[in-house]
């Protein structure tokens, strides 16, 4: 099983619909993130969570919300989807200890979301 | 603020050519530096990292040296293969209670 699992892998939804993207991890990390990838723009941070009770906005949080249900689960919601939210969405976890061999981020395989 | 600048792509090379992808950064303090690779249709994978100045990260024939004096972390490989075709992201991690900042990515296309 993958260390970071995202569901669904692909989704097409209509404008105005609510949609939830789910992420679960088996790394045992406290820190989790949601990024959005658009061509030519790289990855942009939407929300992040350093532990279960900690939620922080990233650089592009408008139109999104998140829920950290447990250490291993971090969901991203689009309350009312719009076409410019069409993108590839990645969840990630991190080990923040520089001395750790696993120091760095581990990414899921992504969810390709299309809003029509 | 923190930022990462990468050379724009695509970088197009023939197999066995030498690769350099430039990356420079702006950050306060002493960040850790990373290269991630994204193969077509996949998520990002950590390629290599360096946590302090003059460290050299290496993996799969790729290398990058953390140069604090030039604020750079250029990615190099002596002989690329078709299977190296991917998008490469440089990233910095400023400190413990912060998040990874990515460059915009550089696409590498290697032809036989």
PDB file of C-alpha atoms in Angstrom:
ATOM      1  CA  UNK A   1       0.000   0.000   0.000  1.00  0.00           C
ATOM      2  CA  UNK A   2       1.111   3.530  -0.731  1.00  0.00           C
ATOM      3  CA  UNK A   3       2.383   5.657   2.154  1.00  0.00           C
ATOM      4  CA  UNK A   4       0.036   8.498   1.154  1.00  0.00           C
ATOM      5  CA  UNK A   5      -3.248   7.571  -0.513  1.00  0.00           C
ATOM      6  CA  UNK A   6      -5.514  10.040  -2.238  1.00  0.00           C
ATOM      7  CA  UNK A   7      -9.071   9.384  -3.363  1.00  0.00           C
ATOM      8  CA  UNK A   8     -10.479   9.756  -5.899  1.00  0.00           C
ATOM      9  CA  UNK A   9      -7.711   9.660  -8.539  1.00  0.00           C
ATOM     10  CA  UNK A  10      -9.888  11.468 -11.063  1.00  0.00           C
ATOM     11  CA  UNK A  11     -13.090  13.404 -10.686  1.00  0.00           C
ATOM     12  CA  UNK A  12     -15.295  15.445 -12.962  1.00  0.00           C
ATOM     13  CA  UNK A  13     -17.844  17.638 -11.251  1.00  0.00           C
ATOM     14  CA  UNK A  14     -20.212  20.432 -12.176  1.00  0.00           C
ATOM     15  CA  UNK A  15     -19.950  24.072 -11.251  1.00  0.00           C
ATOM     16  CA  UNK A  16     -21.542  24.772  -7.880  1.00  0.00           C
ATOM     17  CA  UNK A  17     -21.262  21.239  -6.545  1.00  0.00           C
ATOM     18  CA  UNK A  18     -19.559  20.401  -3.262  1.00  0.00           C
ATOM     19  CA  UNK A  19     -16.714  17.955  -3.524  1.00  0.00           C
ATOM     20  CA  UNK A  20     -14.345  16.373  -1.030  1.00  0.00           C
ATOM     21  CA  UNK A  21     -10.895  15.036  -1.749  1.00  0.00           C
ATOM     22  CA  UNK A  22      -9.549  12.606   0.791  1.00  0.00           C
ATOM     23  CA  UNK A  23      -6.044  11.819   1.933  1.00  0.00           C
ATOM     24  CA  UNK A  24      -4.773   9.176   4.318  1.00  0.00           C
ATOM     25  CA  UNK A  25      -1.217   8.304   5.343  1.00  0.00           C
ATOM     26  CA  UNK A  26       0.576   5.439   6.987  1.00  0.00           C
ATOM     27  CA  UNK A  27       3.819   7.326   7.649  1.00  0.00           C
ATOM     28  CA  UNK A  28       2.857   8.268  11.186  1.00  0.00           C
ATOM     29  CA  UNK A  29       3.666  11.917  10.488  1.00  0.00           C
ATOM     30  CA  UNK A  30       1.942  14.722  12.335  1.00  0.00           C
ATOM     31  CA  UNK A  31       2.248  17.187   9.472  1.00  0.00           C
ATOM     32  CA  UNK A  32       0.013  17.101   6.402  1.00  0.00           C
ATOM     33  CA  UNK A  33      -0.489  19.425   3.451  1.00  0.00           C
ATOM     34  CA  UNK A  34      -2.668  20.084   0.434  1.00  0.00           C
ATOM     35  CA  UNK A  35      -1.108  21.520  -2.720  1.00  0.00           C
ATOM     36  CA  UNK A  36      -2.516  22.438  -6.080  1.00  0.00           C
ATOM     37  CA  UNK A  37      -0.531  22.063  -9.319  1.00  0.00           C
ATOM     38  CA  UNK A  38      -1.265  24.086 -12.426  1.00  0.00           C
ATOM     39  CA  UNK A  39       0.824  24.156 -15.616  1.00  0.00           C
ATOM     40  CA  UNK A  40       3.502  26.849 -15.430  1.00  0.00           C
ATOM     41  CA  UNK A  41       2.691  27.706 -11.829  1.00  0.00           C
ATOM     42  CA  UNK A  42       4.321  24.854  -9.986  1.00  0.00           C
ATOM     43  CA  UNK A  43       2.827  23.741  -6.693  1.00  0.00           C
ATOM     44  CA  UNK A  44       0.926  26.143  -4.502  1.00  0.00           C
ATOM     45  CA  UNK A  45      -0.001  25.488  -0.899  1.00  0.00           C
ATOM     46  CA  UNK A  46      -3.706  25.479  -0.062  1.00  0.00           C
ATOM     47  CA  UNK A  47      -3.823  24.381   3.597  1.00  0.00           C
ATOM     48  CA  UNK A  48      -1.562  22.654   6.063  1.00  0.00           C
ATOM     49  CA  UNK A  49      -1.808  21.036   9.447  1.00  0.00           C
ATOM     50  CA  UNK A  50       1.023  20.449  11.896  1.00  0.00           C
ATOM     51  CA  UNK A  51      -1.074  18.257  14.173  1.00  0.00           C
ATOM     52  CA  UNK A  52      -4.686  17.207  14.635  1.00  0.00           C
ATOM     53  CA  UNK A  53      -5.712  20.439  16.347  1.00  0.00           C
ATOM     54  CA  UNK A  54      -3.743  22.732  14.070  1.00  0.00           C
ATOM     55  CA  UNK A  55      -5.065  24.032  10.717  1.00  0.00           C
ATOM     56  CA  UNK A  56      -3.414  26.813   8.736  1.00  0.00           C
ATOM     57  CA  UNK A  57      -4.205  28.605   5.509  1.00  0.00           C
ATOM     58  CA  UNK A  58      -1.700  28.514   2.697  1.00  0.00           C
ATOM     59  CA  UNK A  59      -1.218  30.982  -0.114  1.00  0.00           C
ATOM     60  CA  UNK A  60      -4.402  30.073  -2.025  1.00  0.00           C
ATOM     61  CA  UNK A  61      -7.001  28.956   0.546  1.00  0.00           C
ATOM     62  CA  UNK A  62      -9.977  30.950  -0.794  1.00  0.00           C
ATOM     63  CA  UNK A  63     -12.744  28.637  -1.970  1.00  0.00           C
ATOM     64  CA  UNK A  64     -11.343  25.659  -0.050  1.00  0.00           C
ATOM     65  CA  UNK A  65     -11.737  24.194   3.420  1.00  0.00           C
ATOM     66  CA  UNK A  66     -10.088  21.286   5.199  1.00  0.00           C
ATOM     67  CA  UNK A  67     -10.764  18.817   7.978  1.00  0.00           C
ATOM     68  CA  UNK A  68      -8.138  16.889   9.974  1.00  0.00           C
ATOM     69  CA  UNK A  69     -10.162  13.954  11.201  1.00  0.00           C
ATOM     70  CA  UNK A  70      -7.237  12.072  12.712  1.00  0.00           C
ATOM     71  CA  UNK A  71      -3.467  12.051  12.571  1.00  0.00           C
ATOM     72  CA  UNK A  72      -3.670   9.942   9.434  1.00  0.00           C
ATOM     73  CA  UNK A  73      -6.501  11.716   7.597  1.00  0.00           C
ATOM     74  CA  UNK A  74      -6.702  15.155   6.037  1.00  0.00           C
ATOM     75  CA  UNK A  75      -9.567  16.070   3.685  1.00  0.00           C
ATOM     76  CA  UNK A  76      -9.901  18.991   1.304  1.00  0.00           C
ATOM     77  CA  UNK A  77     -13.337  20.342   0.368  1.00  0.00           C
ATOM     78  CA  UNK A  78     -14.511  22.632  -2.368  1.00  0.00           C
ATOM     79  CA  UNK A  79     -17.804  24.003  -1.046  1.00  0.00           C
ATOM     80  CA  UNK A  80     -18.987  25.290  -4.414  1.00  0.00           C
ATOM     81  CA  UNK A  81     -16.691  24.220  -7.211  1.00  0.00           C
ATOM     82  CA  UNK A  82     -15.832  26.630 -10.018  1.00  0.00           C
ATOM     83  CA  UNK A  83     -14.020  25.949 -13.316  1.00  0.00           C
ATOM     84  CA  UNK A  84     -10.783  27.685 -12.305  1.00  0.00           C
ATOM     85  CA  UNK A  85     -10.396  25.088  -9.556  1.00  0.00           C
ATOM     86  CA  UNK A  86      -9.692  22.565 -12.283  1.00  0.00           C
ATOM     87  CA  UNK A  87      -6.214  21.311 -11.389  1.00  0.00           C
ATOM     88  CA  UNK A  88      -4.122  18.454 -10.059  1.00  0.00           C
ATOM     89  CA  UNK A  89      -4.296  18.264  -6.267  1.00  0.00           C
ATOM     90  CA  UNK A  90      -1.631  16.676  -4.114  1.00  0.00           C
ATOM     91  CA  UNK A  91      -1.634  15.689  -0.486  1.00  0.00           C
ATOM     92  CA  UNK A  92       1.666  15.358   1.339  1.00  0.00           C
ATOM     93  CA  UNK A  93       3.043  14.490   4.750  1.00  0.00           C
ATOM     94  CA  UNK A  94       6.389  15.431   6.216  1.00  0.00           C
ATOM     95  CA  UNK A  95       9.020  14.390   8.620  1.00  0.00           C
ATOM     96  CA  UNK A  96      10.427  17.651   9.927  1.00  0.00           C
ATOM     97  CA  UNK A  97      13.550  16.332  11.598  1.00  0.00           C
ATOM     98  CA  UNK A  98      16.645  17.302   9.573  1.00  0.00           C
ATOM     99  CA  UNK A  99      18.603  14.446  11.071  1.00  0.00           C
ATOM    100  CA  UNK A 100      16.082  11.857  10.001  1.00  0.00           C
ATOM    101  CA  UNK A 101      16.783   9.731   6.960  1.00  0.00           C
ATOM    102  CA  UNK A 102      13.178  10.356   5.927  1.00  0.00           C
ATOM    103  CA  UNK A 103      13.445  14.123   6.284  1.00  0.00           C
ATOM    104  CA  UNK A 104      11.281  15.770   3.669  1.00  0.00           C
ATOM    105  CA  UNK A 105       7.850  15.475   2.157  1.00  0.00           C
ATOM    106  CA  UNK A 106       6.071  12.353   0.896  1.00  0.00           C
ATOM    107  CA  UNK A 107       3.428  12.980  -1.747  1.00  0.00           C
ATOM    108  CA  UNK A 108       0.351  11.101  -2.788  1.00  0.00           C
ATOM    109  CA  UNK A 109      -0.281  10.273  -6.437  1.00  0.00           C
ATOM    110  CA  UNK A 110      -2.656  13.176  -6.879  1.00  0.00           C
ATOM    111  CA  UNK A 111      -6.293  13.796  -7.707  1.00  0.00           C
ATOM    112  CA  UNK A 112      -7.088  15.241 -11.103  1.00  0.00           C
ATOM    113  CA  UNK A 113     -10.170  17.405 -10.674  1.00  0.00           C
ATOM    114  CA  UNK A 114     -12.127  18.870 -13.561  1.00  0.00           C
ATOM    115  CA  UNK A 115     -14.926  21.347 -12.926  1.00  0.00           C
ATOM    116  CA  UNK A 116     -17.255  21.808 -15.881  1.00  0.00           C
TER     117      UNK A 116
ATOM    118  CA  UNK B   1      10.090  36.149   1.897  1.00  0.00           C
ATOM    119  CA  UNK B   2      11.257  32.766   0.743  1.00  0.00           C
ATOM    120  CA  UNK B   3      11.405  31.946  -2.933  1.00  0.00           C
ATOM    121  CA  UNK B   4      12.929  29.519  -5.411  1.00  0.00           C
ATOM    122  CA  UNK B   5      13.794  30.313  -9.005  1.00  0.00           C
ATOM    123  CA  UNK B   6      14.416  27.587 -11.556  1.00  0.00           C
ATOM    124  CA  UNK B   7      15.428  27.782 -15.164  1.00  0.00           C
ATOM    125  CA  UNK B   8      12.469  27.565 -17.481  1.00  0.00           C
ATOM    126  CA  UNK B   9      12.035  24.549 -19.640  1.00  0.00           C
ATOM    127  CA  UNK B  10      11.639  22.445 -21.446  1.00  0.00           C
ATOM    128  CA  UNK B  11      15.224  21.285 -21.446  1.00  0.00           C
ATOM    129  CA  UNK B  12      15.723  19.006 -24.425  1.00  0.00           C
ATOM    130  CA  UNK B  13      18.730  16.684 -24.513  1.00  0.00           C
ATOM    131  CA  UNK B  14      19.939  13.625 -26.324  1.00  0.00           C
ATOM    132  CA  UNK B  15      20.630  10.466 -24.392  1.00  0.00           C
ATOM    133  CA  UNK B  16      24.035  10.454 -22.630  1.00  0.00           C
ATOM    134  CA  UNK B  17      24.257  14.258 -22.636  1.00  0.00           C
ATOM    135  CA  UNK B  18      25.262  16.236 -19.541  1.00  0.00           C
ATOM    136  CA  UNK B  19      22.421  17.841 -17.613  1.00  0.00           C
ATOM    137  CA  UNK B  20      22.342  21.007 -15.551  1.00  0.00           C
ATOM    138  CA  UNK B  21      19.145  22.515 -14.179  1.00  0.00           C
ATOM    139  CA  UNK B  22      19.776  25.781 -12.380  1.00  0.00           C
ATOM    140  CA  UNK B  23      18.121  26.627  -9.075  1.00  0.00           C
ATOM    141  CA  UNK B  24      18.656  29.702  -6.919  1.00  0.00           C
ATOM    142  CA  UNK B  25      16.875  30.625  -3.753  1.00  0.00           C
ATOM    143  CA  UNK B  26      16.081  33.476  -1.405  1.00  0.00           C
ATOM    144  CA  UNK B  27      15.610  32.694   2.254  1.00  0.00           C
ATOM    145  CA  UNK B  28      16.419  33.918   5.708  1.00  0.00           C
ATOM    146  CA  UNK B  29      18.580  31.773   7.904  1.00  0.00           C
ATOM    147  CA  UNK B  30      19.806  28.367   6.827  1.00  0.00           C
ATOM    148  CA  UNK B  31      17.175  26.453   4.871  1.00  0.00           C
ATOM    149  CA  UNK B  32      17.312  22.845   3.754  1.00  0.00           C
ATOM    150  CA  UNK B  33      17.203  22.327  -0.005  1.00  0.00           C
ATOM    151  CA  UNK B  34      15.542  19.613  -2.041  1.00  0.00           C
ATOM    152  CA  UNK B  35      15.056  18.350  -5.556  1.00  0.00           C
ATOM    153  CA  UNK B  36      11.843  16.501  -6.337  1.00  0.00           C
ATOM    154  CA  UNK B  37      11.014  14.666  -9.561  1.00  0.00           C
ATOM    155  CA  UNK B  38       7.597  14.102 -11.098  1.00  0.00           C
ATOM    156  CA  UNK B  39       7.322  11.409 -13.760  1.00  0.00           C
ATOM    157  CA  UNK B  40       4.370  11.609 -16.151  1.00  0.00           C
ATOM    158  CA  UNK B  41       1.089  10.817 -14.428  1.00  0.00           C
ATOM    159  CA  UNK B  42       2.655  10.456 -11.007  1.00  0.00           C
ATOM    160  CA  UNK B  43       3.133  12.416  -7.806  1.00  0.00           C
ATOM    161  CA  UNK B  44       6.357  14.044  -6.693  1.00  0.00           C
ATOM    162  CA  UNK B  45       9.209  11.906  -5.404  1.00  0.00           C
ATOM    163  CA  UNK B  46      12.145  13.113  -3.380  1.00  0.00           C
ATOM    164  CA  UNK B  47      15.271  12.912  -5.553  1.00  0.00           C
ATOM    165  CA  UNK B  48      17.926  14.349  -3.244  1.00  0.00           C
ATOM    166  CA  UNK B  49      18.424  16.830  -0.445  1.00  0.00           C
ATOM    167  CA  UNK B  50      21.011  18.870   1.440  1.00  0.00           C
ATOM    168  CA  UNK B  51      20.545  20.289   4.900  1.00  0.00           C
ATOM    169  CA  UNK B  52      23.544  22.606   5.272  1.00  0.00           C
ATOM    170  CA  UNK B  53      26.001  24.622   3.256  1.00  0.00           C
ATOM    171  CA  UNK B  54      28.514  22.672   1.143  1.00  0.00           C
ATOM    172  CA  UNK B  55      26.514  19.451   1.532  1.00  0.00           C
ATOM    173  CA  UNK B  56      26.186  17.435  -1.657  1.00  0.00           C
ATOM    174  CA  UNK B  57      23.017  15.464  -2.197  1.00  0.00           C
ATOM    175  CA  UNK B  58      23.111  12.570  -4.636  1.00  0.00           C
ATOM    176  CA  UNK B  59      20.811   9.860  -5.918  1.00  0.00           C
ATOM    177  CA  UNK B  60      20.384   7.850  -9.131  1.00  0.00           C
ATOM    178  CA  UNK B  61      23.372   9.606 -10.728  1.00  0.00           C
ATOM    179  CA  UNK B  62      22.006  13.071  -9.963  1.00  0.00           C
ATOM    180  CA  UNK B  63      23.936  15.480  -7.751  1.00  0.00           C
ATOM    181  CA  UNK B  64      23.431  18.933  -6.294  1.00  0.00           C
ATOM    182  CA  UNK B  65      25.649  20.966  -3.979  1.00  0.00           C
ATOM    183  CA  UNK B  66      24.279  23.490  -1.484  1.00  0.00           C
ATOM    184  CA  UNK B  67      26.181  26.729  -2.244  1.00  0.00           C
ATOM    185  CA  UNK B  68      25.375  29.359   0.345  1.00  0.00           C
ATOM    186  CA  UNK B  69      27.686  31.979  -1.183  1.00  0.00           C
ATOM    187  CA  UNK B  70      25.763  31.890  -4.465  1.00  0.00           C
ATOM    188  CA  UNK B  71      22.415  30.793  -2.933  1.00  0.00           C
ATOM    189  CA  UNK B  72      22.237  27.984  -5.454  1.00  0.00           C
ATOM    190  CA  UNK B  73      21.441  24.272  -5.606  1.00  0.00           C
ATOM    191  CA  UNK B  74      21.934  23.293  -9.248  1.00  0.00           C
ATOM    192  CA  UNK B  75      20.986  19.780 -10.322  1.00  0.00           C
ATOM    193  CA  UNK B  76      23.484  17.862 -12.474  1.00  0.00           C
ATOM    194  CA  UNK B  77      23.770  14.474 -14.089  1.00  0.00           C
ATOM    195  CA  UNK B  78      26.662  13.298 -16.184  1.00  0.00           C
ATOM    196  CA  UNK B  79      24.752  11.145 -18.660  1.00  0.00           C
ATOM    197  CA  UNK B  80      20.987  11.364 -18.946  1.00  0.00           C
ATOM    198  CA  UNK B  81      18.717   8.547 -20.067  1.00  0.00           C
ATOM    199  CA  UNK B  82      15.341   8.583 -21.779  1.00  0.00           C
ATOM    200  CA  UNK B  83      13.867   7.390 -18.473  1.00  0.00           C
ATOM    201  CA  UNK B  84      14.990  10.652 -16.825  1.00  0.00           C
ATOM    202  CA  UNK B  85      12.349  12.553 -18.782  1.00  0.00           C
ATOM    203  CA  UNK B  86      10.241  14.201 -16.104  1.00  0.00           C
ATOM    204  CA  UNK B  87       9.543  17.503 -14.379  1.00  0.00           C
ATOM    205  CA  UNK B  88      12.103  18.511 -11.754  1.00  0.00           C
ATOM    206  CA  UNK B  89      11.247  20.798  -8.839  1.00  0.00           C
ATOM    207  CA  UNK B  90      13.692  22.611  -6.619  1.00  0.00           C
ATOM    208  CA  UNK B  91      12.392  23.416  -3.134  1.00  0.00           C
ATOM    209  CA  UNK B  92      13.491  24.956   0.119  1.00  0.00           C
ATOM    210  CA  UNK B  93      12.435  24.314   3.707  1.00  0.00           C
ATOM    211  CA  UNK B  94      13.249  27.345   5.855  1.00  0.00           C
ATOM    212  CA  UNK B  95      12.981  25.935   9.369  1.00  0.00           C
ATOM    213  CA  UNK B  96      11.055  23.633  11.664  1.00  0.00           C
ATOM    214  CA  UNK B  97       7.690  25.420  11.805  1.00  0.00           C
ATOM    215  CA  UNK B  98       7.273  26.275   8.155  1.00  0.00           C
ATOM    216  CA  UNK B  99       6.363  24.726   4.861  1.00  0.00           C
ATOM    217  CA  UNK B 100       8.164  23.711   1.694  1.00  0.00           C
ATOM    218  CA  UNK B 101       8.454  26.392  -0.986  1.00  0.00           C
ATOM    219  CA  UNK B 102       8.695  25.087  -4.550  1.00  0.00           C
ATOM    220  CA  UNK B 103      10.080  26.486  -7.746  1.00  0.00           C
ATOM    221  CA  UNK B 104       7.835  26.306 -10.806  1.00  0.00           C
ATOM    222  CA  UNK B 105       9.454  23.160 -12.134  1.00  0.00           C
ATOM    223  CA  UNK B 106      11.619  22.392 -15.164  1.00  0.00           C
ATOM    224  CA  UNK B 107      10.562  19.827 -17.713  1.00  0.00           C
ATOM    225  CA  UNK B 108      13.339  17.592 -19.049  1.00  0.00           C
ATOM    226  CA  UNK B 109      12.872  15.740 -22.321  1.00  0.00           C
ATOM    227  CA  UNK B 110      15.516  13.194 -23.291  1.00  0.00           C
ATOM    228  CA  UNK B 111      15.486  11.690 -26.776  1.00  0.00           C
ATOM    229  CA  UNK B 112      17.198   8.455 -27.861  1.00  0.00           C
TER     230      UNK B 112
END
